[in-house]
Coordinates of C-alpha atoms (C1' of nucleotides) in Angstrom, one line a residue:
Chain A
M1 CA -41.5 -19.6 -7.6
T2 CA -44.6 -17.7 -7.9
R3 CA -46.5 -17.0 -11.1
T4 CA -47.9 -13.6 -11.6
Y5 CA -50.4 -12.2 -14.1
I6 CA -50.5 -8.5 -14.4
T7 CA -52.9 -6.4 -16.5
T8 CA -53.6 -2.8 -17.3
T9 CA -57.0 -1.7 -18.3
L10 CA -57.8 -1.4 -21.9
P11 CA -58.3 2.2 -22.7
Y12 CA -61.0 3.1 -25.2
V13 CA -59.4 4.5 -28.2
N14 CA -61.6 7.6 -29.0
A15 CA -58.6 9.8 -28.9
R16 CA -54.8 9.6 -28.6
P17 CA -53.4 8.5 -25.2
H18 CA -52.6 10.9 -22.5
L19 CA -50.1 10.8 -19.6
G20 CA -52.6 9.2 -17.2
F21 CA -52.6 6.0 -19.2
G22 CA -48.9 6.2 -19.2
L23 CA -48.9 6.1 -15.5
E24 CA -50.8 2.8 -15.4
L25 CA -48.5 1.3 -18.1
V26 CA -45.4 2.2 -16.2
Q27 CA -46.7 1.0 -12.8
A28 CA -47.6 -2.3 -14.4
D29 CA -44.3 -2.5 -16.1
V30 CA -42.4 -1.9 -12.9
L31 CA -44.3 -4.6 -11.1
A32 CA -43.7 -7.1 -13.9
R33 CA -40.0 -6.3 -14.3
H34 CA -39.6 -6.4 -10.5
R35 CA -41.0 -9.9 -10.2
R36 CA -39.1 -11.1 -13.2
L37 CA -35.9 -9.7 -11.6
R38 CA -36.7 -11.7 -8.5
G39 CA -37.1 -14.9 -10.7
D40 CA -40.9 -15.2 -10.8
E41 CA -42.8 -16.1 -13.9
V42 CA -44.6 -13.0 -15.1
R43 CA -47.0 -12.2 -17.8
L44 CA -47.9 -8.5 -18.4
Q45 CA -50.8 -7.7 -20.6
T46 CA -52.2 -4.5 -22.0
G47 CA -54.3 -3.7 -25.0
T48 CA -57.1 -1.5 -26.3
D49 CA -60.8 -1.4 -25.9
D50 CA -62.0 -0.9 -29.5
N51 CA -65.7 -1.7 -29.1
A52 CA -67.0 1.3 -27.1
L53 CA -69.8 3.2 -28.6
K54 CA -68.0 6.4 -28.1
N55 CA -65.3 5.2 -30.4
V56 CA -68.0 5.0 -33.1
L57 CA -69.3 8.4 -32.3
A58 CA -65.8 9.9 -32.3
A59 CA -65.1 8.3 -35.6
E60 CA -68.3 9.7 -37.1
A61 CA -67.4 13.1 -35.7
A62 CA -64.0 12.8 -37.4
G63 CA -65.6 11.7 -40.6
V64 CA -63.6 8.6 -40.7
G65 CA -64.7 4.9 -40.9
V66 CA -64.8 3.2 -37.5
R67 CA -62.4 0.6 -38.4
E68 CA -59.8 3.0 -39.7
F69 CA -60.4 5.4 -36.8
V70 CA -60.1 2.7 -34.2
D71 CA -57.0 1.2 -35.8
R72 CA -55.3 4.5 -36.0
N73 CA -55.8 5.4 -32.3
A74 CA -55.2 1.9 -31.1
E75 CA -51.8 2.0 -32.8
A76 CA -51.0 5.1 -30.8
F77 CA -51.8 3.4 -27.6
V78 CA -49.8 0.3 -28.5
A79 CA -46.9 2.5 -29.5
L80 CA -47.0 4.4 -26.3
A81 CA -46.2 1.2 -24.4
G82 CA -43.1 0.9 -26.5
T83 CA -42.2 4.5 -26.0
L84 CA -42.4 4.2 -22.3
G85 CA -40.2 1.1 -22.4
V86 CA -43.0 -1.2 -21.2
A87 CA -42.2 -4.7 -21.8
A88 CA -45.7 -6.2 -22.3
D89 CA -45.9 -9.9 -23.1
D90 CA -49.2 -9.4 -24.8
V91 CA -51.3 -6.8 -26.4
I92 CA -55.0 -7.5 -27.1
R93 CA -57.2 -5.5 -29.4
T94 CA -60.8 -6.2 -28.7
S95 CA -62.1 -5.5 -32.2
R96 CA -59.4 -7.4 -34.0
D97 CA -58.1 -10.3 -31.9
P98 CA -59.7 -13.5 -32.8
R99 CA -59.0 -14.8 -29.4
H100 CA -61.2 -12.1 -27.9
R101 CA -64.5 -12.7 -29.5
A102 CA -64.3 -16.4 -28.9
G103 CA -63.5 -15.8 -25.3
V104 CA -66.3 -13.3 -24.8
E105 CA -68.8 -15.7 -26.3
R106 CA -67.6 -18.5 -24.1
L107 CA -67.8 -16.3 -21.0
W108 CA -71.3 -15.2 -22.0
R109 CA -72.5 -18.8 -22.5
A110 CA -71.0 -19.8 -19.2
C111 CA -73.0 -17.1 -17.4
A112 CA -76.1 -18.0 -19.4
A113 CA -75.7 -21.6 -18.3
S114 CA -75.7 -20.4 -14.7
G115 CA -79.0 -18.8 -15.4
D116 CA -77.7 -15.3 -14.9
L117 CA -78.6 -13.8 -18.2
Y118 CA -82.2 -12.9 -19.1
R119 CA -84.0 -10.5 -21.5
R120 CA -85.9 -7.6 -20.2
H121 CA -87.4 -4.4 -21.5
Y122 CA -85.5 -1.4 -20.3
E123 CA -86.0 2.3 -20.7
G124 CA -83.7 4.9 -19.5
L125 CA -81.4 7.7 -20.0
Y126 CA -78.1 6.6 -21.4
C127 CA -74.8 8.5 -21.4
V128 CA -72.6 7.4 -24.2
G129 CA -69.6 8.9 -22.5
C130 CA -70.0 6.8 -19.5
E131 CA -71.5 3.8 -21.4
R132 CA -74.1 3.5 -18.7
F133 CA -77.7 4.3 -17.8
Y134 CA -78.5 7.2 -15.4
A135 CA -81.6 7.7 -13.2
E136 CA -83.2 11.0 -13.6
E137 CA -82.1 12.0 -10.1
E138 CA -78.5 11.3 -10.8
L139 CA -78.4 14.0 -13.4
R140 CA -77.4 17.6 -12.9
E141 CA -79.9 19.7 -14.6
G142 CA -80.6 16.9 -17.1
R143 CA -76.9 16.5 -17.8
C144 CA -74.5 13.7 -17.1
P145 CA -72.5 14.7 -14.0
E146 CA -69.3 13.3 -15.7
H147 CA -69.6 14.7 -19.2
G148 CA -72.0 17.5 -19.0
T149 CA -73.9 16.1 -21.9
R150 CA -77.5 15.2 -22.2
P151 CA -78.1 11.5 -22.0
G152 CA -80.4 10.1 -24.7
L153 CA -83.6 8.3 -23.9
V154 CA -83.2 4.6 -24.8
A155 CA -85.9 2.1 -24.8
E156 CA -85.2 -1.4 -25.9
E157 CA -85.2 -4.9 -24.8
N158 CA -81.7 -6.0 -23.5
W159 CA -80.0 -8.8 -21.8
F160 CA -79.6 -8.5 -18.1
F161 CA -77.0 -10.1 -15.8
R162 CA -78.2 -11.2 -12.4
L163 CA -75.6 -9.1 -10.5
S164 CA -78.0 -9.0 -7.6
R165 CA -77.2 -12.6 -6.8
Y166 CA -73.6 -12.0 -6.0
G167 CA -73.5 -9.2 -3.5
E168 CA -73.1 -11.4 -0.5
R169 CA -70.4 -13.5 -2.0
L170 CA -68.5 -10.5 -3.2
R171 CA -68.7 -8.9 0.2
E172 CA -67.2 -11.9 1.8
L173 CA -64.4 -12.3 -0.7
I174 CA -63.4 -8.7 -0.3
E175 CA -63.7 -8.7 3.5
T176 CA -61.7 -11.8 3.9
G177 CA -59.0 -10.4 1.6
R178 CA -59.3 -13.2 -0.9
L179 CA -60.0 -10.3 -3.3
R180 CA -57.6 -7.7 -2.2
I181 CA -58.5 -4.1 -3.2
E182 CA -56.0 -1.4 -2.7
P183 CA -55.8 1.3 -1.5
A184 CA -58.0 0.8 1.5
E185 CA -60.2 3.7 0.8
R186 CA -61.2 2.1 -2.5
R187 CA -61.9 -1.1 -0.8
N188 CA -64.3 0.6 1.5
E189 CA -65.9 2.3 -1.4
V190 CA -66.6 -1.0 -3.1
L191 CA -67.9 -2.5 0.2
G192 CA -70.1 0.5 0.6
F193 CA -71.5 0.1 -2.9
I194 CA -72.2 -3.6 -2.4
A195 CA -73.9 -3.0 1.0
G196 CA -76.3 -0.6 -0.8
G197 CA -77.6 -3.5 -2.7
L198 CA -76.7 -4.6 -6.2
E199 CA -79.1 -4.4 -9.1
D200 CA -79.1 -6.5 -12.1
L201 CA -77.0 -5.0 -14.9
S202 CA -77.9 -4.4 -18.5
V203 CA -75.3 -6.2 -20.6
S204 CA -76.3 -5.9 -24.1
R205 CA -77.3 -3.1 -26.6
S206 CA -79.4 -3.2 -29.6
Q207 CA -77.4 -3.8 -32.8
A208 CA -78.9 -0.5 -34.1
R209 CA -77.8 1.6 -31.2
A210 CA -74.4 0.1 -31.2
R211 CA -74.1 1.1 -34.9
G212 CA -73.4 -2.5 -35.7
W213 CA -70.0 -2.2 -33.9
G214 CA -69.1 -4.7 -31.3
I215 CA -69.5 -8.3 -30.5
P216 CA -72.8 -9.9 -31.3
V217 CA -74.6 -11.6 -28.4
P218 CA -74.3 -15.4 -28.9
D219 CA -77.5 -16.7 -30.5
D220 CA -79.0 -13.3 -30.5
P221 CA -77.5 -11.3 -33.4
D222 CA -79.8 -8.3 -32.9
Q223 CA -77.9 -7.5 -29.8
V224 CA -74.3 -6.5 -29.1
V225 CA -72.5 -7.4 -25.9
Y226 CA -72.2 -4.5 -23.5
V227 CA -68.8 -2.9 -24.0
W228 CA -67.8 -3.3 -20.4
W229 CA -68.6 -7.0 -20.4
D230 CA -66.6 -7.3 -23.6
A231 CA -63.7 -5.2 -22.3
L232 CA -63.4 -6.8 -18.9
G233 CA -63.4 -10.2 -20.5
N234 CA -60.1 -9.4 -22.1
Y235 CA -58.3 -10.5 -19.0
V236 CA -59.1 -14.0 -19.8
T237 CA -59.9 -13.9 -23.5
A238 CA -56.3 -12.9 -24.1
L239 CA -55.3 -16.1 -22.4
D240 CA -57.1 -18.2 -25.0
F241 CA -60.1 -18.8 -22.7
G242 CA -62.3 -19.0 -25.7
T243 CA -60.4 -22.0 -27.2
D244 CA -59.5 -23.5 -23.9
G245 CA -55.9 -22.8 -24.5
E246 CA -53.0 -23.6 -22.2
A247 CA -52.3 -20.0 -21.5
Y248 CA -55.5 -19.8 -19.6
E249 CA -54.6 -22.7 -17.4
R250 CA -51.2 -21.4 -16.9
W251 CA -51.9 -17.7 -16.2
W252 CA -55.4 -17.5 -14.9
T253 CA -56.3 -20.7 -13.1
G254 CA -52.7 -21.6 -12.4
S255 CA -51.2 -18.2 -11.3
D256 CA -50.5 -17.3 -7.7
R257 CA -51.3 -13.6 -8.3
R258 CA -53.8 -12.1 -10.8
L259 CA -53.3 -8.4 -10.4
H260 CA -55.4 -5.8 -12.2
L261 CA -54.2 -2.2 -12.4
L262 CA -56.9 0.4 -13.1
G263 CA -57.9 4.0 -12.5
K264 CA -60.2 4.8 -9.6
D265 CA -62.8 5.8 -12.1
V266 CA -63.4 2.3 -13.3
L267 CA -63.1 0.6 -9.9
R268 CA -66.6 -0.6 -9.7
F269 CA -66.4 -2.3 -13.0
H270 CA -63.3 -4.2 -11.9
A271 CA -64.2 -4.8 -8.3
V272 CA -67.9 -5.7 -8.6
Y273 CA -69.1 -6.4 -12.1
W274 CA -66.0 -8.4 -13.2
P275 CA -65.7 -10.6 -10.2
A276 CA -69.4 -11.2 -10.3
M277 CA -69.2 -12.3 -13.9
L278 CA -66.4 -14.7 -13.0
L279 CA -68.4 -16.1 -10.1
S280 CA -71.3 -16.7 -12.4
A281 CA -69.0 -18.3 -15.0
G282 CA -67.4 -20.4 -12.3
L283 CA -64.0 -19.1 -12.9
P284 CA -61.3 -18.0 -10.4
L285 CA -61.3 -14.3 -9.5
P286 CA -58.4 -11.8 -9.6
T287 CA -56.4 -11.8 -6.4
E288 CA -55.6 -8.2 -6.4
I289 CA -57.0 -4.9 -7.7
Y290 CA -55.1 -1.8 -7.4
A291 CA -56.8 1.5 -8.3
H292 CA -54.4 4.4 -8.9
G293 CA -55.4 8.0 -8.6
H294 CA -55.6 10.5 -11.5
L295 CA -53.1 12.9 -12.8
T296 CA -53.8 16.5 -13.3
V297 CA -51.7 18.8 -15.4
A298 CA -51.0 22.1 -13.8
N299 CA -54.0 21.4 -11.6
R300 CA -56.4 20.8 -14.5
K301 CA -58.1 17.5 -15.0
I302 CA -56.8 15.5 -17.9
S303 CA -59.5 14.6 -20.4
K304 CA -59.2 12.9 -23.7
S305 CA -62.5 14.4 -24.6
A306 CA -61.6 17.9 -23.6
G307 CA -58.1 17.7 -25.1
T308 CA -56.4 18.8 -21.9
G309 CA -53.3 17.1 -20.9
V310 CA -49.9 16.4 -22.1
D311 CA -48.9 14.1 -24.9
P312 CA -46.6 11.4 -23.4
E313 CA -45.0 10.8 -26.7
A314 CA -43.9 14.4 -26.9
L315 CA -42.8 14.4 -23.3
V316 CA -40.6 11.4 -23.9
A317 CA -39.2 12.8 -27.1
A318 CA -38.3 16.0 -25.3
Y319 CA -37.0 14.7 -22.0
G320 CA -36.3 11.0 -22.4
V321 CA -38.1 7.9 -21.3
D322 CA -36.6 7.4 -17.9
P323 CA -37.1 11.0 -16.6
V324 CA -40.8 10.5 -17.5
R325 CA -40.9 7.1 -15.8
W326 CA -39.1 8.4 -12.9
W327 CA -41.5 11.3 -12.3
L328 CA -44.5 9.0 -12.6
L329 CA -43.0 6.6 -10.1
R330 CA -41.4 9.0 -7.7
E331 CA -44.1 11.7 -7.4
V332 CA -47.4 10.0 -7.8
P333 CA -48.7 8.8 -4.4
R334 CA -49.9 5.3 -3.7
S335 CA -53.3 6.8 -2.9
G336 CA -54.7 10.0 -4.3
D337 CA -54.1 12.2 -7.3
A338 CA -50.9 13.9 -8.4
D339 CA -50.2 17.1 -10.4
F340 CA -47.9 17.0 -13.3
T341 CA -46.0 20.0 -14.6
V342 CA -42.9 20.1 -16.8
D343 CA -41.1 22.1 -14.0
R344 CA -41.6 19.3 -11.6
L345 CA -40.3 16.8 -14.2
I346 CA -37.2 18.9 -14.8
A347 CA -36.5 19.4 -11.2
R348 CA -36.9 15.8 -10.3
T349 CA -34.7 14.8 -13.2
N350 CA -32.0 17.2 -12.5
D351 CA -32.0 16.6 -8.7
E352 CA -32.1 12.9 -8.8
L353 CA -31.2 11.4 -12.2
V354 CA -28.6 13.9 -13.2
N355 CA -27.0 15.0 -9.9
G356 CA -27.8 11.7 -8.2
V357 CA -27.2 8.6 -10.4
G358 CA -25.7 10.3 -13.4
N359 CA -23.1 12.1 -11.4
L360 CA -22.3 9.1 -9.2
I361 CA -21.6 6.9 -12.2
S362 CA -19.6 9.6 -13.8
R363 CA -17.4 10.2 -10.8
V364 CA -16.9 6.4 -10.1
T365 CA -15.9 5.6 -13.6
A366 CA -13.7 8.6 -13.9
M367 CA -11.8 7.7 -10.8
V368 CA -11.3 4.1 -12.0
A369 CA -10.0 5.5 -15.3
K370 CA -7.8 8.1 -13.7
Y371 CA -6.3 6.2 -10.8
R372 CA -6.4 2.6 -12.1
D373 CA -6.2 3.1 -15.8
G374 CA -9.7 1.8 -16.2
R375 CA -9.1 -1.5 -14.5
V376 CA -11.6 -2.3 -11.7
P377 CA -9.7 -3.6 -8.6
E378 CA -10.9 -6.8 -7.1
T379 CA -9.9 -5.9 -3.6
P380 CA -12.2 -6.9 -0.8
A381 CA -14.2 -3.9 0.4
D382 CA -14.3 -2.2 3.7
A383 CA -17.5 -0.2 3.4
P384 CA -19.9 -1.4 6.0
A385 CA -22.4 1.4 5.5
L386 CA -22.4 1.1 1.7
E387 CA -22.7 -2.6 1.8
A388 CA -25.5 -2.5 4.3
A389 CA -27.5 -0.2 2.0
C390 CA -26.9 -2.6 -0.9
R391 CA -28.0 -5.5 1.2
Q392 CA -31.1 -3.9 2.6
T393 CA -32.4 -2.2 -0.5
P394 CA -33.8 -5.3 -2.3
D395 CA -35.9 -6.2 0.7
L396 CA -37.2 -2.7 1.1
V397 CA -38.1 -2.6 -2.6
D398 CA -39.9 -5.9 -2.4
A399 CA -41.9 -4.7 0.6
A400 CA -42.8 -1.4 -1.0
L401 CA -43.9 -3.0 -4.2
A402 CA -45.9 -5.6 -2.4
D403 CA -47.8 -2.6 -1.0
L404 CA -48.0 -1.1 -4.5
D405 CA -46.1 1.9 -3.2
F406 CA -43.9 3.0 -6.0
R407 CA -42.7 6.1 -4.2
R408 CA -41.4 4.1 -1.2
A409 CA -39.8 1.7 -3.6
T410 CA -37.9 4.3 -5.5
A411 CA -36.9 6.0 -2.3
A412 CA -35.4 2.6 -1.2
V413 CA -33.2 2.4 -4.2
W414 CA -32.0 5.9 -3.5
A415 CA -30.4 4.6 -0.3
I416 CA -27.6 3.1 -2.4
V417 CA -27.0 6.3 -4.3
D418 CA -26.7 8.3 -1.1
A419 CA -24.5 5.7 0.6
A420 CA -22.2 5.6 -2.4
N421 CA -21.7 9.3 -2.6
R422 CA -21.1 9.4 1.2
H423 CA -18.6 6.7 0.9
I424 CA -16.6 8.6 -1.7
D425 CA -16.6 11.6 0.6
E426 CA -15.5 9.6 3.6
T427 CA -12.7 7.6 1.9
R428 CA -11.5 10.6 -0.2
P429 CA -10.0 8.5 -3.1
W430 CA -8.2 11.5 -4.6
A431 CA -6.2 11.9 -1.3
L432 CA -5.4 8.2 -1.3
A433 CA -4.2 8.5 -4.8
R434 CA -1.8 11.2 -3.9
R435 CA -0.3 9.2 -1.1
G436 CA 0.7 6.6 -3.7
A437 CA 1.8 3.2 -2.9
P438 CA 1.2 3.2 0.9
A439 CA -2.5 3.9 0.2
A440 CA -2.9 1.7 -2.9
T441 CA -4.8 -1.0 -1.2
A442 CA -7.2 1.4 0.5
L443 CA -7.8 3.1 -2.8
D444 CA -8.4 -0.2 -4.5
A445 CA -10.8 -1.2 -1.8
T446 CA -12.8 1.9 -2.2
L447 CA -13.0 1.8 -5.9
A448 CA -14.0 -1.9 -5.8
A449 CA -16.7 -1.2 -3.3
L450 CA -18.1 1.6 -5.4
V451 CA -18.2 -0.3 -8.5
R452 CA -19.9 -3.2 -6.8
A453 CA -22.4 -0.8 -5.3
C454 CA -23.1 0.7 -8.7
R455 CA -23.7 -2.7 -10.1
T456 CA -26.2 -3.4 -7.4
L457 CA -27.8 0.0 -8.0
A458 CA -28.1 -0.9 -11.7
R459 CA -29.8 -4.1 -10.9
E460 CA -32.2 -2.6 -8.4
L461 CA -32.9 0.2 -10.8
T462 CA -33.9 -2.1 -13.6
P463 CA -37.6 -2.3 -12.9
F464 CA -37.9 1.4 -12.6
L465 CA -35.4 2.7 -15.2
P466 CA -34.6 -0.1 -17.5
T467 CA -32.8 2.0 -20.1
T468 CA -30.6 3.7 -17.5
A469 CA -29.9 0.4 -15.7
T470 CA -28.7 -1.2 -18.9
A471 CA -26.5 1.8 -19.6
I472 CA -25.0 1.7 -16.1
A473 CA -24.3 -1.9 -16.4
H474 CA -22.6 -1.4 -19.7
R475 CA -20.4 1.3 -18.4
L476 CA -19.3 -0.9 -15.5
T477 CA -18.5 -3.8 -17.7
P478 CA -14.8 -3.9 -18.9
A479 CA -14.1 -4.0 -22.6
S480 CA -12.0 -6.8 -24.1
D481 CA -8.8 -5.1 -22.9
G482 CA -10.1 -5.4 -19.3
R483 CA -10.8 -1.7 -19.0
L484 CA -13.8 0.4 -18.5
R485 CA -14.3 2.6 -21.5
P486 CA -14.9 6.3 -21.0
Q487 CA -18.3 7.4 -22.1
G488 CA -20.5 10.4 -22.0
H489 CA -23.0 11.5 -19.5
L490 CA -25.7 9.2 -18.4
F491 CA -28.2 12.0 -18.2
R492 CA -28.0 15.5 -19.6
R493 CA -29.1 18.3 -17.3
L494 CA -32.5 19.6 -18.4
S495 CA -33.5 23.2 -18.6
P496 CA -37.0 24.6 -19.1
A497 CA -35.7 26.9 -21.8
Q498 CA -34.1 24.2 -23.8
P499 CA -35.9 20.9 -23.3
A500 CA -34.7 19.4 -26.5
S501 CA -34.4 15.8 -27.5
E502 CA -30.7 15.6 -26.6
A503 CA -31.8 15.1 -23.1
A504 CA -32.4 11.4 -23.8
P505 CA -30.0 9.0 -22.0
V506 CA -27.2 7.7 -24.1
Chain B
rG1 C1' -78.4 13.9 3.3
rG2 C1' -75.1 9.7 4.6
rG3 C1' -70.1 7.8 4.2
rG4 C1' -64.8 7.9 3.0
rC5 C1' -60.2 10.3 2.4
rG6 C1' -57.1 14.5 2.9
rG7 C1' -55.7 19.5 5.3
rU8 C1' -48.0 18.6 9.2
rA9 C1' -41.8 23.5 7.8
rG10 C1' -41.8 28.0 1.2
rC11 C1' -42.8 23.3 -2.1
rU12 C1' -43.8 17.7 -2.3
rC13 C1' -44.9 14.7 1.5
rA14 C1' -43.5 10.5 6.1
rG15 C1' -45.5 10.0 10.7
rC16 C1' -49.1 2.0 12.3
rC17 C1' -52.0 0.2 17.7
rG18 C1' -51.3 7.7 21.9
rG19 C1' -45.7 8.9 25.5
rU20 C1' -37.5 11.1 21.5
rC21 C1' -43.4 12.4 16.4
rA22 C1' -42.5 17.4 15.6
rG23 C1' -39.7 14.5 10.7
rA24 C1' -37.6 13.5 5.2
rG25 C1' -36.5 15.3 0.4
rC26 C1' -36.3 19.8 -2.6
rA27 C1' -35.6 25.0 -2.2
rG28 C1' -32.9 28.6 1.1
rC29 C1' -28.6 29.8 4.3
rG30 C1' -23.5 28.6 6.3
rG31 C1' -19.2 25.4 5.8
rA32 C1' -16.0 21.5 3.6
rC33 C1' -14.0 19.2 -0.7
rU34 C1' -12.3 18.6 -5.8
rC35 C1' -13.0 12.2 -8.2
rA36 C1' -17.4 14.1 -10.8
rU37 C1' -22.5 16.8 -15.1
rA38 C1' -20.9 24.4 -10.5
rA39 C1' -22.0 18.0 -9.2
rU40 C1' -20.9 15.8 -3.9
rC41 C1' -20.5 15.8 1.6
rC42 C1' -21.5 18.3 6.5
rG43 C1' -24.3 21.7 9.4
rU44 C1' -28.8 24.7 9.5
rA45 C1' -35.7 24.1 9.4
rG46 C1' -37.9 27.0 15.4
rG47 C1' -43.6 25.0 11.5
rU48 C1' -50.5 27.2 16.6
rC49 C1' -49.2 19.4 13.0
rG50 C1' -57.0 23.1 9.3
rU51 C1' -60.3 25.5 13.7
rG52 C1' -62.6 25.0 18.6
rG53 C1' -63.6 21.8 22.5
rG54 C1' -63.0 17.0 25.2
rU55 C1' -60.7 12.2 27.1
rU56 C1' -55.8 11.1 29.3
rC57 C1' -50.4 11.5 33.7
rA58 C1' -49.4 12.2 28.2
rA59 C1' -52.6 13.6 21.5
rG60 C1' -50.7 15.4 14.5
rU61 C1' -51.6 10.3 16.9
rC62 C1' -58.3 8.8 20.4
rC63 C1' -63.6 11.4 20.8
rC64 C1' -67.1 15.6 19.4
rA65 C1' -68.2 19.9 16.6
rC66 C1' -66.9 23.1 12.7
rC67 C1' -64.2 25.1 8.2
rC68 C1' -61.7 23.9 3.4
rG69 C1' -60.6 20.3 -0.7
rC70 C1' -61.5 15.7 -3.2
rC71 C1' -64.2 11.2 -3.8
rC72 C1' -68.2 7.5 -3.2
rU73 C1' -73.4 7.2 -2.4
rA74 C1' -78.1 8.7 -1.8
rC75 C1' -82.3 12.1 -1.6
rC76 C1' -86.4 13.1 2.5
rA77 C1' -86.5 9.5 9.8

RNA sequence: GGGGCGGUAGCUCAGCCGGUCAGAGCAGCGGACUCAUAAUCCGUAGGUCGUGGGUUCAAGUCCCACCCGCCCUACCA
């Protein structure tokens, strides 16, 4: 049995969550549920990054206290995980969780003990949006290339981390695959960055510039720990690293896979800074890093700051959890960006969930009710193609998800739906029913095979569409009288004109 | 400027080390069927595989140049 620790990034909570973060949550959830289904020990963790300076600025802009502002937004992020059906084992809040501060302090001291932290005067242009310094040449007409804002001149003495010491070791770890970075383009990107030479990194801010928000540097209360140091640390602080808890031994040191999911925009922090911090502290590294692409909405970049994007909560309320999950898993490529539109969501839902699974379950249960009074026959099946699909699907799903290819994985599950529909057409149960007694065994065999296949389908669908999978299993479970009970539609057909909340699965 | 990744049927995309690789799904068209949510099943795609060269008996599949898009990185060789 393998033990897997999966994390999402901690989004900074300067605004409400958008669909892009939903993508990461759902991907992480699928991986976690999949491994659990296969019998592995899994821990899935998410949370919020509360300590970013831009949270402070956003709070000031909103005229709200930082504490209140951060708490409010953080709740929305935590709620989103629930809305999307994400079964997280743990949620950490970096500004509130007592585990976190203790862990960050311990991590800091460990690096200090390695001689990797030192004070240095620094002067530079700082973009709060990026939470990083920029060189003059990196700017576009004096503005941050990411945010279009003018970075402020900052001059102060900060703590620096000797990142420069770790380039060679990181390169080797990545090249040998001990630290796997996917997709390959991202891995190349990281290697390229490392090859360009690593410079020491500023890892603290003055208390004044941080507006007193954040985690104080151990033994230097005038400084606040750089928010990225703080945020990255969550992957171990949530495991009680600070208090040397058993969760740390179990899930970090003792796990077979330590997988970080993140957006391509924060790749460097996860693939360079974080592993370097761990090397310095003498801790094991993550084993895998998967950087997903970004979502656009109707070909426009999603931005919390700019307010473009769609509200995942509203989307789920209007169309249902599983349609939204299905879209995210089915249409977002393993590598590269994807464009979301409501039309695509609707088309995908109607084509596959409604006409595909929904209709299949509906026709199978209807036939069992109609021809066998709701009793599922136990007759041995004679459905080689259908059985082959059911047998092969799990392996194909496993392989696809090992490659972090959610599209391929969902396509693999679909083989069962297709094979089942084809089997119905080939055996023509309605014709068998008309022939009566002489064809009774054949009809029983067909129905039995179909119900069995649908049960397998439900099982394999579990990681992707947990709500639907449960509903299917329920429909295929006989009531106390030994009969399947007739129930309504699994999915309602969506229409652009009338999205409405009734679209949610029963 | 350097580097990376894309540009394949209307749409979304598969095509690893060159030789059934010219494909899948959706849309469209034709047909079948009626158990089912006008669902399902079968047939149908003649697309210069971004452009132009080159290597090879053979190239979306390798090489070069160029165009377009995105990304990383950097400025001068």
